[in-house]
């Protein structure tokens, strides 16, 4: 029987040489006359082990990593094809602790299947949710999503079912589903991993969303920095269309839904839903005032669902296994699972999908394995560039929307960036202001001007110029930005700044102090 060897085609693995490994493997297999097929799968999300090569054995898959092209000959000599032992052998893939401790619902197939094989997708449970949905009334689909407790994974945590209900009930000849795949948050890659590793799950989720709300057209809005995701999604959409999953009659239901990928140039603010809509319409990516909500007046003034990739990709399993199955995971009002993305100065970086509720410290210390530098963790920033810095004292915070909010933090898109004790939190605060100044769309004054003043004030504190007065000024400025900004870019930039000041006050007292210049 032909043996399957899996070598990821995910961008993270490619960046670490997966194509070279695949080429070396292909050549070596041909030279040795082995009966092997190479499957280019998505990533399992264990970044420190990429490229992670797997071989299908009668006992299940056996993993090797990180593999370089130069390792291929010795791997084959050691009997890789039969799961043979080697210094790079990690044992059975499913038994690797980082994977074994996860609850993979949304990412169940990612890294397992060939991303562009619809047969593979189907044989791993794909399309069952859509099949169930087309047999239901739109309101019943919306009710199931609402009952699952699914909240938007793009940052704001808004209940997905309620958003869909608003669009379903909105009058409009045309309605749209827009998938927010801009993924601009620092340290995040979950959206990219799904698009590259299991694109059909997103297509299925969008088709269900269309059928539930009466939208017949969908757009995936992503960024030019994601060329592999764009190519994989476009290929999967063509395959789905040819197979009748998309088109005039979705799976023969008589209900129409089709979709395409659109690429933005890559501006952080274009992830904000109204700026995204402007960009999608070919205009400058500038924030629109709300109301009207996009659910009432969105793309081309039509009722529009805007959801994050992970929100939409979580819908198929909800429609397959039921609302109760999904909401059984999690804590409080945070139901289901969340793909936590661990990045920065950390030993085990990657994607860890788990039910809500895991304490932050466990994620950093046990799952992440502490810092890559081996130095003590000083702070972690959760939720992207607008997220708060948490010190070790807050590591008992459970991964839950409300628990983070109660401590002036946010989960955002569930990205965590780890910093060791060499980090200068005043510099990080300055960076937050600088980032906001660069990325601001310029529509409102607190953000456009405030962020530039913020950089200047941080510089004065660093130079020891009237530090006490300038610390007060920085806090006051943050207050103005928080409450006076039109959107969360200006409104949340104070979170990293204020948390850095609150939890790391010593970094805001650089010594020696000098007197004011005047
Ligand atoms: C500055 C800014 C950037 C954002 N970037 C993203 C993004 O990259 N991806 C995303 O899904 N949501 C992003 N959001 C949140 C979106 O505005 C919106 O809440 C989200 O797409 C809704 O989908 P959800 O309910 O499924 O989370 C951003 C918001 C702001 C203010
Ligand atoms: S807060 Fe910043 S990004 Fe948001 S609307 Fe105002 S200027 Fe634009």
mmCIF file of C-alpha atoms and ligand atoms in Angstrom, residues 151-160 163 180-185 191 223 268-274 276 290 306-312 386 413 487-490, ligand 1:
data_model
loop_
_atom_site.group_PDB
_atom_site.id
_atom_site.type_symbol
_atom_site.label_atom_id
_atom_site.label_comp_id
_atom_site.label_asym_id
_atom_site.label_seq_id
_atom_site.Cartn_x
_atom_site.Cartn_y
_atom_site.Cartn_z
ATOM 1 C CA UNK A 151 -19.299 35.146 20.159
ATOM 2 C CA UNK A 152 -17.266 36.954 17.527
ATOM 3 C CA UNK A 153 -13.631 35.914 17.583
ATOM 4 C CA UNK A 154 -12.417 39.081 15.830
ATOM 5 C CA UNK A 155 -12.110 41.020 19.060
ATOM 6 C CA UNK A 156 -15.359 42.503 20.312
ATOM 7 C CA UNK A 157 -16.952 39.192 21.336
ATOM 8 C CA UNK A 158 -20.389 40.155 20.019
ATOM 9 C CA UNK A 159 -22.887 37.232 19.875
ATOM 10 C CA UNK A 160 -22.804 35.872 16.328
ATOM 11 C CA UNK A 163 -25.801 39.699 14.428
ATOM 12 C CA UNK A 180 -12.936 39.634 8.092
ATOM 13 C CA UNK A 181 -9.620 37.947 7.341
ATOM 14 C CA UNK A 182 -7.505 41.064 7.745
ATOM 15 C CA UNK A 183 -5.805 39.573 10.836
ATOM 16 C CA UNK A 184 -3.716 42.594 11.746
ATOM 17 C CA UNK A 185 -3.150 41.847 15.443
ATOM 18 C CA UNK A 191 -7.183 33.015 10.456
ATOM 19 C CA UNK A 223 -4.374 41.321 3.135
ATOM 20 C CA UNK A 268 -4.417 47.764 10.529
ATOM 21 C CA UNK A 269 -7.480 49.994 10.505
ATOM 22 C CA UNK A 270 -8.918 48.093 7.532
ATOM 23 C CA UNK A 271 -9.630 45.287 9.996
ATOM 24 C CA UNK A 272 -12.168 47.597 11.652
ATOM 25 C CA UNK A 273 -15.419 46.529 10.093
ATOM 26 C CA UNK A 274 -16.574 49.834 8.611
ATOM 27 C CA UNK A 276 -13.027 47.289 5.809
ATOM 28 C CA UNK A 290 -22.191 54.000 13.568
ATOM 29 C CA UNK A 306 -19.303 40.875 9.051
ATOM 30 C CA UNK A 307 -17.647 38.080 10.953
ATOM 31 C CA UNK A 308 -14.130 37.022 11.694
ATOM 32 C CA UNK A 309 -12.698 33.885 10.028
ATOM 33 C CA UNK A 310 -12.760 31.882 13.265
ATOM 34 C CA UNK A 311 -16.358 32.887 14.066
ATOM 35 C CA UNK A 312 -17.483 31.619 10.654
ATOM 36 C CA UNK A 386 -4.516 47.342 21.615
ATOM 37 C CA UNK A 413 -8.335 37.749 18.642
ATOM 38 C CA UNK A 487 -13.403 53.525 17.027
ATOM 39 C CA UNK A 488 -11.410 51.057 19.074
ATOM 40 C CA UNK A 489 -8.067 51.923 17.458
ATOM 41 C CA UNK A 490 -7.897 55.214 19.296
HETATM 42 C C1 LIG B 1 -8.538 48.859 14.542
HETATM 43 C C2 LIG B 1 -9.324 47.596 14.488
HETATM 44 C C3 LIG B 1 -8.816 46.493 13.808
HETATM 45 C C4 LIG B 1 -9.553 45.318 13.735
HETATM 46 N N1 LIG B 1 -9.017 44.258 13.066
HETATM 47 C C5 LIG B 1 -9.739 43.119 12.941
HETATM 48 C C6 LIG B 1 -9.224 42.028 12.192
HETATM 49 O O1 LIG B 1 -8.112 42.063 11.676
HETATM 50 N N2 LIG B 1 -9.993 40.913 12.099
HETATM 51 C C7 LIG B 1 -11.243 40.840 12.677
HETATM 52 O O2 LIG B 1 -11.918 39.833 12.537
HETATM 53 N N3 LIG B 1 -11.746 41.864 13.380
HETATM 54 C C8 LIG B 1 -11.036 42.998 13.517
HETATM 55 N N4 LIG B 1 -11.568 44.057 14.207
HETATM 56 C C9 LIG B 1 -12.932 43.911 14.769
HETATM 57 C C10 LIG B 1 -13.970 44.217 13.683
HETATM 58 O O3 LIG B 1 -14.244 45.606 13.682
HETATM 59 C C11 LIG B 1 -15.288 43.470 13.945
HETATM 60 O O4 LIG B 1 -15.666 43.637 15.271
HETATM 61 C C12 LIG B 1 -15.213 41.978 13.634
HETATM 62 O O5 LIG B 1 -14.748 41.740 12.343
HETATM 63 C C13 LIG B 1 -16.599 41.368 13.766
HETATM 64 O O6 LIG B 1 -16.550 39.984 13.577
HETATM 65 P P1 LIG B 1 -16.814 38.979 14.784
HETATM 66 O O7 LIG B 1 -18.098 39.409 15.435
HETATM 67 O O8 LIG B 1 -16.917 37.654 14.155
HETATM 68 O O9 LIG B 1 -15.660 39.116 15.716
HETATM 69 C C14 LIG B 1 -10.835 45.234 14.328
HETATM 70 C C15 LIG B 1 -11.335 46.347 15.028
HETATM 71 C C16 LIG B 1 -10.582 47.503 15.113
HETATM 72 C C17 LIG B 1 -11.148 48.664 15.847
#
